[in-house]
XYZ file of C-alpha atoms in Angstrom:
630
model
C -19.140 41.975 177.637
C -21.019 39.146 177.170
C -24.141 40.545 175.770
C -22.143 42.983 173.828
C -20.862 39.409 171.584
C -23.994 38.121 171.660
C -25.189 41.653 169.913
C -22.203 41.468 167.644
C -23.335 37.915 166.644
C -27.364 39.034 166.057
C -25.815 42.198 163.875
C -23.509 39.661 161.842
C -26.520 37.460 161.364
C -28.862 39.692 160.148
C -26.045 40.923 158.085
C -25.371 38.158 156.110
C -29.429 37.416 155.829
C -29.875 40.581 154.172
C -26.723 39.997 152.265
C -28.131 36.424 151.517
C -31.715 37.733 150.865
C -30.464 40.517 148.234
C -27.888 37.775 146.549
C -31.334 35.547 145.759
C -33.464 38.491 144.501
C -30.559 39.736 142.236
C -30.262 36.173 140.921
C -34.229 35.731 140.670
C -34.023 38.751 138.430
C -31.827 37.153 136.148
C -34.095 34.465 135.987
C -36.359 36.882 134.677
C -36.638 36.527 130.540
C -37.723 38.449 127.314
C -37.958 36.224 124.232
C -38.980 36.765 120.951
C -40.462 34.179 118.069
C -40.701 35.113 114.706
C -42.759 32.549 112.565
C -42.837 32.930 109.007
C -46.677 31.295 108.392
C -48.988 30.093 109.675
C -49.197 25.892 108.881
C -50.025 22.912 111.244
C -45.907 22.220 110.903
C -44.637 25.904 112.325
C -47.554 26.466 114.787
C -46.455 22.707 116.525
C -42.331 23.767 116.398
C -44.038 27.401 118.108
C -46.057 25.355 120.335
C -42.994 23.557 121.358
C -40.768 25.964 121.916
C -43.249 27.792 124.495
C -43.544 24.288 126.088
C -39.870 23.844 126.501
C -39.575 27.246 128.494
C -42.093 26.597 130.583
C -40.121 22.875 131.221
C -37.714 25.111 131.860
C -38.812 27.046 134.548
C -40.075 30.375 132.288
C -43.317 30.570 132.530
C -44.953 33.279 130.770
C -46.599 35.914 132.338
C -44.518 34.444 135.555
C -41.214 35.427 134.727
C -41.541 35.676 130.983
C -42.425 37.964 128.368
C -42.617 36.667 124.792
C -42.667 38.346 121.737
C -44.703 36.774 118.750
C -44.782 37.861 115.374
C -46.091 36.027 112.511
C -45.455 37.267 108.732
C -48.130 34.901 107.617
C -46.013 34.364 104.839
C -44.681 37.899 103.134
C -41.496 37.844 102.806
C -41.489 41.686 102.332
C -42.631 42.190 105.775
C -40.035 40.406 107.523
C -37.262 42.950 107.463
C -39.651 45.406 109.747
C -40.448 42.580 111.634
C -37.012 41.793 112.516
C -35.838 45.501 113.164
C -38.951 46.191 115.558
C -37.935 42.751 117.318
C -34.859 44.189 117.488
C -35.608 47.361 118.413
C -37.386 46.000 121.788
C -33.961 44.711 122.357
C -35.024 40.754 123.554
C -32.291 38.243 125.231
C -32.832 35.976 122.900
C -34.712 35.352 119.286
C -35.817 32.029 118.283
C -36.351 32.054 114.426
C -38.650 29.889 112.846
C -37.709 28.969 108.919
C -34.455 29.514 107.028
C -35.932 33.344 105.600
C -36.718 34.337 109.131
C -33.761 33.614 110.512
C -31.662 35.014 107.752
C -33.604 38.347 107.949
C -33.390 38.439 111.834
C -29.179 37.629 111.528
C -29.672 40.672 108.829
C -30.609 42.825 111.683
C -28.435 41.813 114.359
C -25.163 40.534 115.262
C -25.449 40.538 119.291
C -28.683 39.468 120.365
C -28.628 36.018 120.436
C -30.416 33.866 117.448
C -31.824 30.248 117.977
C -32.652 28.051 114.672
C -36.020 26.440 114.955
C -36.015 24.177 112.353
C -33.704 25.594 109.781
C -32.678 22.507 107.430
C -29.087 23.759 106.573
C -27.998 26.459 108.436
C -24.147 26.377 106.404
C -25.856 26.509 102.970
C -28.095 29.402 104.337
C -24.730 31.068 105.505
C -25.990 31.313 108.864
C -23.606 30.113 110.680
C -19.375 29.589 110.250
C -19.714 25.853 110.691
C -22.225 22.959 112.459
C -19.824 22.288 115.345
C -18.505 25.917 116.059
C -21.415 28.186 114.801
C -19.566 31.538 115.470
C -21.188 35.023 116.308
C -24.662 34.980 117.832
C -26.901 32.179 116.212
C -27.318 28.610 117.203
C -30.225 26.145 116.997
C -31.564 22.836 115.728
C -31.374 21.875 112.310
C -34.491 19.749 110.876
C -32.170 17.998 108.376
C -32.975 14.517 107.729
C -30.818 10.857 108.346
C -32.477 9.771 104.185
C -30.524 6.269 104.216
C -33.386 5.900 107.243
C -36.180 7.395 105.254
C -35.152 5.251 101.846
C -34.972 2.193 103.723
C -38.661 2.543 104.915
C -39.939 3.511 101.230
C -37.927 0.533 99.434
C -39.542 -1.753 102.583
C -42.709 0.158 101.126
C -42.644 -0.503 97.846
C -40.094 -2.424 96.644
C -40.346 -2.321 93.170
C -40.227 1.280 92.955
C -38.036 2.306 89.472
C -38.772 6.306 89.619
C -39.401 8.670 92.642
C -40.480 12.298 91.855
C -39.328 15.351 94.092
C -40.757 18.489 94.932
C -39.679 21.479 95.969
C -40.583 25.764 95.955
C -37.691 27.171 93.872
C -37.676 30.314 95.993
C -36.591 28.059 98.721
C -32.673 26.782 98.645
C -32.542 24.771 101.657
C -35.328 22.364 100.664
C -33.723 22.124 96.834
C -30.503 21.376 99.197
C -32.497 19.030 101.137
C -33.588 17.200 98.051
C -30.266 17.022 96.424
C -28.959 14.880 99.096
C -31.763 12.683 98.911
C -30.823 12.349 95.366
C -27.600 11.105 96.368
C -28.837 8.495 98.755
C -31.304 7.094 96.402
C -28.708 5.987 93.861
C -27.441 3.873 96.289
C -31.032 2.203 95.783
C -30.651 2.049 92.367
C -34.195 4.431 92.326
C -34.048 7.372 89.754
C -35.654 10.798 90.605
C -36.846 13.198 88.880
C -36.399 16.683 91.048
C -39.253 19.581 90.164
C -40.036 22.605 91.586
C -43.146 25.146 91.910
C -42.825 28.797 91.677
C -46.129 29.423 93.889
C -48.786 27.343 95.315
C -50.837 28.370 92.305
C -48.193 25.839 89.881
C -48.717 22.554 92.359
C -51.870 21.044 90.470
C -50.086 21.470 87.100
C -46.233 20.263 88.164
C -48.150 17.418 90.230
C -50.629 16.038 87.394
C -47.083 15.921 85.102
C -45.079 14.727 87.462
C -47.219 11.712 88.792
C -47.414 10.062 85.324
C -43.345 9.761 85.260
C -43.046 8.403 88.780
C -43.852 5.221 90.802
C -44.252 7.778 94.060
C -43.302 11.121 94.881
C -40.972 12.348 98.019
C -41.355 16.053 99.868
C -38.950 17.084 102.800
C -39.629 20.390 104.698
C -41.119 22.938 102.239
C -43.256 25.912 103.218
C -44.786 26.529 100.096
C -45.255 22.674 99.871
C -46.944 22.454 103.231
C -49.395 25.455 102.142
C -50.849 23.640 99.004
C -50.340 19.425 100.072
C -53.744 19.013 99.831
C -53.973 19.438 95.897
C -50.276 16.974 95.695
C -52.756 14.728 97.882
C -55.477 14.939 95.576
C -53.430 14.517 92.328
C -51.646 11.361 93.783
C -54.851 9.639 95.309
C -56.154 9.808 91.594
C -52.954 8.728 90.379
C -52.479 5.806 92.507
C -49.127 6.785 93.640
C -48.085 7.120 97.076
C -46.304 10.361 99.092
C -43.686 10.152 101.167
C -42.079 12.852 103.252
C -40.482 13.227 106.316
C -43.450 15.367 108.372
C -45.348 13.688 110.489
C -48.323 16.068 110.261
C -48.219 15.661 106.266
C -48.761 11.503 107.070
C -52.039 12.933 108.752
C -52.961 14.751 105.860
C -52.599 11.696 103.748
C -48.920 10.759 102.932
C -48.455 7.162 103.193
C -45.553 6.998 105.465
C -41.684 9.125 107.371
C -39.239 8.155 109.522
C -40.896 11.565 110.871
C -39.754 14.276 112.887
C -42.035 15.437 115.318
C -42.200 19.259 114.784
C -42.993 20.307 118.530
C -39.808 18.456 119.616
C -37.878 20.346 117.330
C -39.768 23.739 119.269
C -38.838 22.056 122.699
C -35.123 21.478 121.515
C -35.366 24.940 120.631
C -36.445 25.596 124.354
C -33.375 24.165 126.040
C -30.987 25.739 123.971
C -32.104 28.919 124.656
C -32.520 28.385 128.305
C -28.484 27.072 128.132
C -28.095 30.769 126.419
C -30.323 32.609 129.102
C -28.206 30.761 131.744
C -25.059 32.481 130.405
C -23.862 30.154 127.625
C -22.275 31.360 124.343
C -24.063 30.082 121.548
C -21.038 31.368 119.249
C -19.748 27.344 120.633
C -23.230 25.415 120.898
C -22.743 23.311 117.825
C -25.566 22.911 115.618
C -28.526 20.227 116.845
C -30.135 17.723 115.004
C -33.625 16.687 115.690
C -33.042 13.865 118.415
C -37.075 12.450 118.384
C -37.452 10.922 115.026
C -40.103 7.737 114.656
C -41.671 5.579 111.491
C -45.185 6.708 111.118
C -48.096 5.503 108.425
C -51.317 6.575 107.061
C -53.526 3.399 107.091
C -56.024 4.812 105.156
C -53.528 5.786 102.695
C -51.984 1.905 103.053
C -54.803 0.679 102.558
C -55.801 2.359 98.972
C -52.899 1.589 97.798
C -53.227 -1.928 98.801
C -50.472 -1.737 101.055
C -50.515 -3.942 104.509
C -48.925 -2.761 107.817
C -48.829 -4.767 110.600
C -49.800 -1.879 113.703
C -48.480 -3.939 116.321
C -45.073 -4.856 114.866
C -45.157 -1.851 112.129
C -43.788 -4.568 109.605
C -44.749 -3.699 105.941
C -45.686 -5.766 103.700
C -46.724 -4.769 100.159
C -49.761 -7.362 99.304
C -50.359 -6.043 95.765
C -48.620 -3.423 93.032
C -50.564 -0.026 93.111
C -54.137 -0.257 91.920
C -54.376 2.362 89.036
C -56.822 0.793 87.085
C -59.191 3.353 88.277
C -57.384 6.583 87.391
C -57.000 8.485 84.774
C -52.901 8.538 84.692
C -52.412 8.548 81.092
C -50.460 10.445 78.501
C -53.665 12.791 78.026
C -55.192 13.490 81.250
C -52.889 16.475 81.840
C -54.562 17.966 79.016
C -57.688 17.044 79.801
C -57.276 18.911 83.464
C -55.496 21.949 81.675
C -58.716 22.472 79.164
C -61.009 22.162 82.436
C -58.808 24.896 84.097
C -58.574 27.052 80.974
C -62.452 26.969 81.029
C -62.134 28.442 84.762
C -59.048 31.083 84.429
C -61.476 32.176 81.075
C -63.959 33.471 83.900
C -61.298 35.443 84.968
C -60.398 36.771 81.679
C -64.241 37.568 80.723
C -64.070 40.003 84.050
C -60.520 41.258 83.290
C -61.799 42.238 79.634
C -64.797 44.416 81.426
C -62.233 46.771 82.076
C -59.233 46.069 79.925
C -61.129 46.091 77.099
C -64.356 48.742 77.225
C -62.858 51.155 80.216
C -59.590 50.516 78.749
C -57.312 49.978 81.690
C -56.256 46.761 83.214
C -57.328 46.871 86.978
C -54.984 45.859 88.934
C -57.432 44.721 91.907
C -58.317 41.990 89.996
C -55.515 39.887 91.395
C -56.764 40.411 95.040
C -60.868 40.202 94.265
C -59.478 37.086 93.142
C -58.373 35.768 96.318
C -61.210 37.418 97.817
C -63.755 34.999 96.034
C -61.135 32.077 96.972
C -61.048 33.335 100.769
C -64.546 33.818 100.739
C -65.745 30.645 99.410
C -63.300 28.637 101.726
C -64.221 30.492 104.805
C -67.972 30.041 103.918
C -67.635 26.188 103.464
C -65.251 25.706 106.410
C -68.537 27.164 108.415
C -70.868 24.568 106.908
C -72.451 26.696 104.492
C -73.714 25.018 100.843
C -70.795 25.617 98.397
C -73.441 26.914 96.233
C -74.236 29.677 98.367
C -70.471 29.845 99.751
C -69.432 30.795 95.572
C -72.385 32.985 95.161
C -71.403 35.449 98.236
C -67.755 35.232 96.911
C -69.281 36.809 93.759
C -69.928 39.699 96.165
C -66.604 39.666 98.198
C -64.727 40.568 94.521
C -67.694 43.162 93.833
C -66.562 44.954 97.243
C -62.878 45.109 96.432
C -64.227 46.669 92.572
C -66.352 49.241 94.731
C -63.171 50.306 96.582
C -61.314 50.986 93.797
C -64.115 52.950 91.992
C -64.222 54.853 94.942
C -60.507 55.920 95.190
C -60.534 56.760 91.475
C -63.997 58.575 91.007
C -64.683 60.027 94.499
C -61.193 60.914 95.015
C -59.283 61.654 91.486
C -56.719 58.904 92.112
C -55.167 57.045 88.645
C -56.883 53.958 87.828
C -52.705 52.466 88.209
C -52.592 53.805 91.813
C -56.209 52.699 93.086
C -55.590 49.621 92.365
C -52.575 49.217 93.885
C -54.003 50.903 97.138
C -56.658 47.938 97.022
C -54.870 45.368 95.950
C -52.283 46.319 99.330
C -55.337 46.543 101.625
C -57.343 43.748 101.223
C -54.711 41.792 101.157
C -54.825 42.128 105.039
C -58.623 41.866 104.605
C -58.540 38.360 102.900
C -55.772 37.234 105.796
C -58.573 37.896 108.469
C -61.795 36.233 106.148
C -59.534 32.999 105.782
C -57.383 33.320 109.527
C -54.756 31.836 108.244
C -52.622 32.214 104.639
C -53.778 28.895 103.965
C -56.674 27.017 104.209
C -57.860 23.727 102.621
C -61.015 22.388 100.848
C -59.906 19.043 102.061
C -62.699 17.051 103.298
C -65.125 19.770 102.326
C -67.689 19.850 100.207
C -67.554 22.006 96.974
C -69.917 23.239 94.412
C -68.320 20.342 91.922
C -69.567 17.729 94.177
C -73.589 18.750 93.534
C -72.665 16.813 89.754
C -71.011 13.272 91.981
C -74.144 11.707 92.055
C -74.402 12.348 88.070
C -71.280 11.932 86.887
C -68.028 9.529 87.912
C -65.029 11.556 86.633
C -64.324 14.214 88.345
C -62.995 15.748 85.438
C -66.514 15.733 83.652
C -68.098 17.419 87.271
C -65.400 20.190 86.958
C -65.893 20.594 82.847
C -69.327 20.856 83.219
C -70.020 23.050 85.854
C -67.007 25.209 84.181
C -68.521 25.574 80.800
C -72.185 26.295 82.506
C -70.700 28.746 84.200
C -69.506 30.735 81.151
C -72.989 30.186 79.069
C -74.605 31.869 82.581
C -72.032 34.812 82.270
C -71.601 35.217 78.651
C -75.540 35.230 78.741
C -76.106 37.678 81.291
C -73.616 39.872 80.520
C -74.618 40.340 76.285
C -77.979 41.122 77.657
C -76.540 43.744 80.282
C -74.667 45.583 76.935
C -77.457 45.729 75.172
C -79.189 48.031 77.228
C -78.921 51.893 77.864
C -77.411 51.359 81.075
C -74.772 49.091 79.473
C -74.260 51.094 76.719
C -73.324 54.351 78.728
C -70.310 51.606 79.786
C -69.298 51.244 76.642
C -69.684 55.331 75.712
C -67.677 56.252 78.755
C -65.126 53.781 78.341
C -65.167 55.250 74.350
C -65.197 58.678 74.689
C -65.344 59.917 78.406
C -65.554 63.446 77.620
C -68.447 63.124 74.860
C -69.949 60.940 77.581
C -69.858 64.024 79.551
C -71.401 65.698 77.244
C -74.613 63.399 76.617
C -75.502 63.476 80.382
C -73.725 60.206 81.308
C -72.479 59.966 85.427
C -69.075 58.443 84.147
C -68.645 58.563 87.626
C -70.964 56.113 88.405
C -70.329 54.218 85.075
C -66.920 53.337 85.971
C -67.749 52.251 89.542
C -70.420 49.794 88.345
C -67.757 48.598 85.880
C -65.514 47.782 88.359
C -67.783 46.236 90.737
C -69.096 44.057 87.768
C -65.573 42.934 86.418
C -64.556 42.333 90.117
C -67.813 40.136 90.644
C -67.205 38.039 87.899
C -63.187 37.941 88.608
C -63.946 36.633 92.304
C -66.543 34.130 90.973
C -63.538 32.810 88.775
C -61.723 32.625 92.056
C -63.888 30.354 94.094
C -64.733 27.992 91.378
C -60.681 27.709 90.946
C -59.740 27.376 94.763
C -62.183 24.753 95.098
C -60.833 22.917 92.085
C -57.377 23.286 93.687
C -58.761 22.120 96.767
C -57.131 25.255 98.869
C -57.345 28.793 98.838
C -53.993 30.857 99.543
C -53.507 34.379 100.426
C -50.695 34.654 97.470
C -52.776 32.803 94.829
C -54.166 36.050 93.244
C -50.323 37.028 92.234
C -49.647 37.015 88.671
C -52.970 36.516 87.762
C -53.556 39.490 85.589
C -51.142 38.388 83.447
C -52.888 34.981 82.725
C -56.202 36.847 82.370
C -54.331 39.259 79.714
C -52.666 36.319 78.206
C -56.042 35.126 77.693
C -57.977 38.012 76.681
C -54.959 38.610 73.825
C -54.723 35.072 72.496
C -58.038 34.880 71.714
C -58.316 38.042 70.135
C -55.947 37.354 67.820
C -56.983 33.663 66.826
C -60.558 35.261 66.386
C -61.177 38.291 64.807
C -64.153 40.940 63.898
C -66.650 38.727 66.647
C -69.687 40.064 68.368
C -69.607 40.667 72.001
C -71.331 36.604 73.128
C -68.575 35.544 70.592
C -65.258 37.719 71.497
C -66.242 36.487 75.637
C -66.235 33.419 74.392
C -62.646 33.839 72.428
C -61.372 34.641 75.833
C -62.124 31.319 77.354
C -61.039 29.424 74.381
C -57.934 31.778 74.384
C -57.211 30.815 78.100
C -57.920 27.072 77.612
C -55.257 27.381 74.558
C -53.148 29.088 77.239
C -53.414 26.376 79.885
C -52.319 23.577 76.989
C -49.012 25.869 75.980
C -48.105 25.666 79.970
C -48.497 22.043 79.854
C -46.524 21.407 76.464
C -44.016 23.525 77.954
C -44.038 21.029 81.229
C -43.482 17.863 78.725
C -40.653 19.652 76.905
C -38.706 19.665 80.549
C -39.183 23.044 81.463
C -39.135 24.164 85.026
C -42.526 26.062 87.076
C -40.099 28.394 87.773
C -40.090 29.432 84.337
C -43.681 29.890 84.291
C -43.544 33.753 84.723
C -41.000 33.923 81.629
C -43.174 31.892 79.484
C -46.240 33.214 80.387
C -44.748 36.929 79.872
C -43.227 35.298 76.153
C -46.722 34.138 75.006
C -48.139 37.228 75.741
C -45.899 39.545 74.247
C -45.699 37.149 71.051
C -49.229 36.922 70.614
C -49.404 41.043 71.303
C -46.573 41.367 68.719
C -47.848 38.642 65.858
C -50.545 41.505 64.850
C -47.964 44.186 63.677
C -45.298 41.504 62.202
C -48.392 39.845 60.295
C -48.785 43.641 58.717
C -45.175 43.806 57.962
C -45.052 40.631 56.737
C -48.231 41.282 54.034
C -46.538 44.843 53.443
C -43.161 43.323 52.418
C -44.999 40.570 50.331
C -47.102 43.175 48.364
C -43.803 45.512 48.172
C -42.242 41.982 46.796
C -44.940 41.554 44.325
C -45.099 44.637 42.913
């Protein structure tokens, strides 16, 4: 009987082992995760929140690979290809989706309303209409909010500079939450009795323009959390530094780039915030009553090179500030008429682009639409090239070729295929976009700290402006040159007769064929040479920066036909780069009158069809004078 107990007690035992033993596996699968994180592009700012939030999980006891699986996607910054991003995300069916950026997570809270959604840096998730409230968030999405404490960061510029009147804002008008952002620093800095003057950029292209006007009005100039902002800080950087006004912002890794000072948030503690949330949601949490965090690890950090241009003091061991002398601008050019100045020196570029554009506007008589991305192909190009070390000379020269390569593609698809002109381009123009994104790595990239081809003229020449004017204008002679001796011979004038008369083109024994490709591959050349020289006088190159630009090259290519008339060929190239400098100077009269950048695209549509339109109503008007007369 005895043994028969002691079996009894071995079977219950093992019994509750195994019941033990499955109870811990079952649980250990739980443990087991599938995340996703969806960044919107690629910047020093979202890769560190990323970078956090995989740190924070693995804090957490996910380890990937381990018991982790994590789903990265990047949009590198289209905003059209978010929506498929978020349905395939959602289509794997994740526990949880940390969203990097306001328009992530709004597309991902598009998509779903039951997997659960954790803000990574979202500024104001109520304005965003994210969430039902801060404290009691509602439905699926939770997170930490980036949003700043200003009374902290006005306190540290006013300890800065003191006798700072005027502060200038900026901010990407396609972006509410930073305008939001930016509002309530407006608020706080009445309370210092500081005025601001709040601008915004349609596109990285507008940031050399809106900064060169803005930094004459201001003592300094404030940026929050901005995407678009982030993407082209280096030319802000560049503008200020010549302007002798400081930046300040509330990034830490923009105070590396060159801002003087933030009561900073650290961007990979937001990530690892981020992290712990989510682990609270994996662990069975709702997040429809995690209030909304705010970013916990804020500190004061400085640029002492920065300081110490400015002639600003700060103490590193006590991180007192103490302003020793007002802003040294004696050396810069902030005056009433330097914005001009810049705008005729960019003119001179953006007419390169309009002497390519007219190639086959003008004498093959459509406008090719893969001009906008051989564009950024000479930008990507040239900025990869010098990135590697390679002479900036050299770097612009094989960017020539990168926009020759996107023209060959499209004379391709049109002669070797029968596609419209309209539709080849647009198959270009969507493929090398991914193209460009590979040559560059990233939809950003600076010149910062690089050399560029305007730096061969430094030892020469002081100003800047007189290294970029120079090299601009020699530029044009070279291709204005070149290009009346191509047209002159047979070669160049079958162009011309196929682009006349294709059929009697035919006729005469001309390979329109092969006319039109070598058109296209010359306009393209020239059109990505116009593209390097105008990154590197941004100081960036950006995978967006070719959009629009067929309308400025138009613009240009119009204006000047008009103002001049009956020219020979040397002469009507030449119209186009005075037509595009004229163009640049109405954009910058249009600044000083108080307009917004993002009303460049109506104003630069308005000149264009006015100057189209003044043509026919100068006829009508001479018609109905003569009809008056008589």
């Amino acid at each position: 009987m005895r043994k028969l107990y002691k079996l009894f007690a071995t079977l219950l035992a093992l019994t509750v082992m195994m019941s033990l033993s499955i109870n811990i596996q079952i649980a250990s699968a739980k443990e087991e995760a599938k995340v996703a994180i969806i960044q919107l592009v690629s910047h020093p700012s979202l890769d560190q929140i990323v970078l956090g939030i995989k740190e924070g999980l693995a804090e957490g006891g996910y380890q990937e690979g381990d018991n982790l699986t994590i789903e990265f996607h990047n949009a590198e910054g289209d905003m059209n290809l978010l929506g498929s991003i978020a349905d395939t995300v959602i289509h794997n069916q994740p526990d949880l989706i940390f969203s990097v950026t306001t328009p992530v997570a709004q597309a991902v809270a598009d998509a779903t309303t039951e997997i659960p959604i954790v803000l990574a840096g979202i500024t104001d998730p109520l304005a965003a209409s994210l969430v039902d409230s801060l404290d009691q968030p509602g439905g699926n999405i939770t997170g930490v909010s980036d949003a700043v404490q200003f009374e902290e960061q006005f306190d540290l510029i006013v300890q800065l500079q003191p006798d700072l009147k005027t502060l200038g804002m900026l901010y990407t008008t396609s972006e509410d939450n930073s305008l939001a952002e930016l509002k309530k620093a407006e608020v706080v800095a009445e309370k210092y009795n500081i005025e601001t003057i709040i601008t915004g950029i349609d596109s990285t292209l507008d940031m050399q323009l809106v900064a060169e006007n803005l930094a004459k009005q201001v003592d300094a100039i404030f940026i929050g959390a901005d995407n678009s902002i982030a993407s082209s800080i280096d030319t802000l950087l560049d503008v200020t530094d010549k302007a002798g006004i400081p930046v300040f912002t509330t990034i830490d890794s923009f105070v590396e780039k060159g801002a003087l000072a933030a009561i900073a948030i650290n961007q990979k503690s937001i990530g690892i915030q981020s992290a712990a949330m989510g682990i609270d949601i994996l662990k069975g949490q709702n997040p429809a009553e995690m209030p909304i965090q705010s970013v916990t690890n804020k500190q004061p950090v400085y640029n002492y090179e920065t300081a110490e241009k400015l002639g600003i003091t700060i103490d590193e061991q006590e991180e007192s500030m103490i302003a020793e002398n007002e802003v040294n601008t004696t050396a810069t050019t902030n005056n009433h008429f330097s914005i001009y100045f810049n705008a005729m020196t960019q003119g001179i570029l953006w007419g390169i682009m309009g002497i390519g554009l007219y190639i086959t506007f003008r004498i093959l008589r459509f406008a090719d639409l893969t001009s906008e991305v051989s564009f950024t192909m000479g930008a990507s190009v040239a900025v990869a090239l010098a990135s590697s070390g390679v002479h900036p000379l050299i770097a612009t020269l094989v960017a020539v070729f990168g926009g020759m390569v996107a023209g060959y593609v499209t004379g391709l698809l049109m002669t070797l295929f029968d596609i419209p002109s309209l539709l080849a381009g647009i198959i270009t123009l969507t493929g090398f976009y991914s193209i460009n994104l590979r040559i560059m790595g990233k939809p950003n990239v600076s010149f910062r700290g690089l050399s560029t081809i305007y730096d061969t003229l430094s030892s020469l020449f002081a100003s800047d402006i007189l290294q970029r004017t120079l090299i601009g204008l020699a530029t044009v002679g070279i291709v204005i040159l070149l290009l009346a001796l191509f047209f002159k011979t047979d070669f160049g004038q079958a162009v011309i007769a196929t682009g006349d008369n294709e059929i009697m083109a035919d006729a005469l024994g001309i390979s329109t064929a092969r006319m039109k490709r070598f058109a296209l591959v010359l306009a393209n050349g020239i059109i990505g040479l116009s593209g390097a020289l105008i990154a590197q006088d941004n100081g960036y190159a950006d995978i967006s920066m070719g959009v629009g630009t067929v309308v400025v090259a138009l613009s240009s290519i119009v204006i000047g036909e008009v103002l001049l008339k009956n020219l020979t060929l040397p002469l009507r190239l030449l119209s186009i780069v005075a037509g595009a400098v004229i163009y640049r100077l109405i954009l910058v009269y249009v600044l000083q009158l108080g307009f917004n950048a993002n009303d460049f695209k109506l104003i630069s549509a308005t000149v264009l069809a006015i100057f189209l339109a003044l043509p026919s109503i100068s006829k009508r008007f001479k018609r109905l004078k003569k009809g008056g007369a008589q």
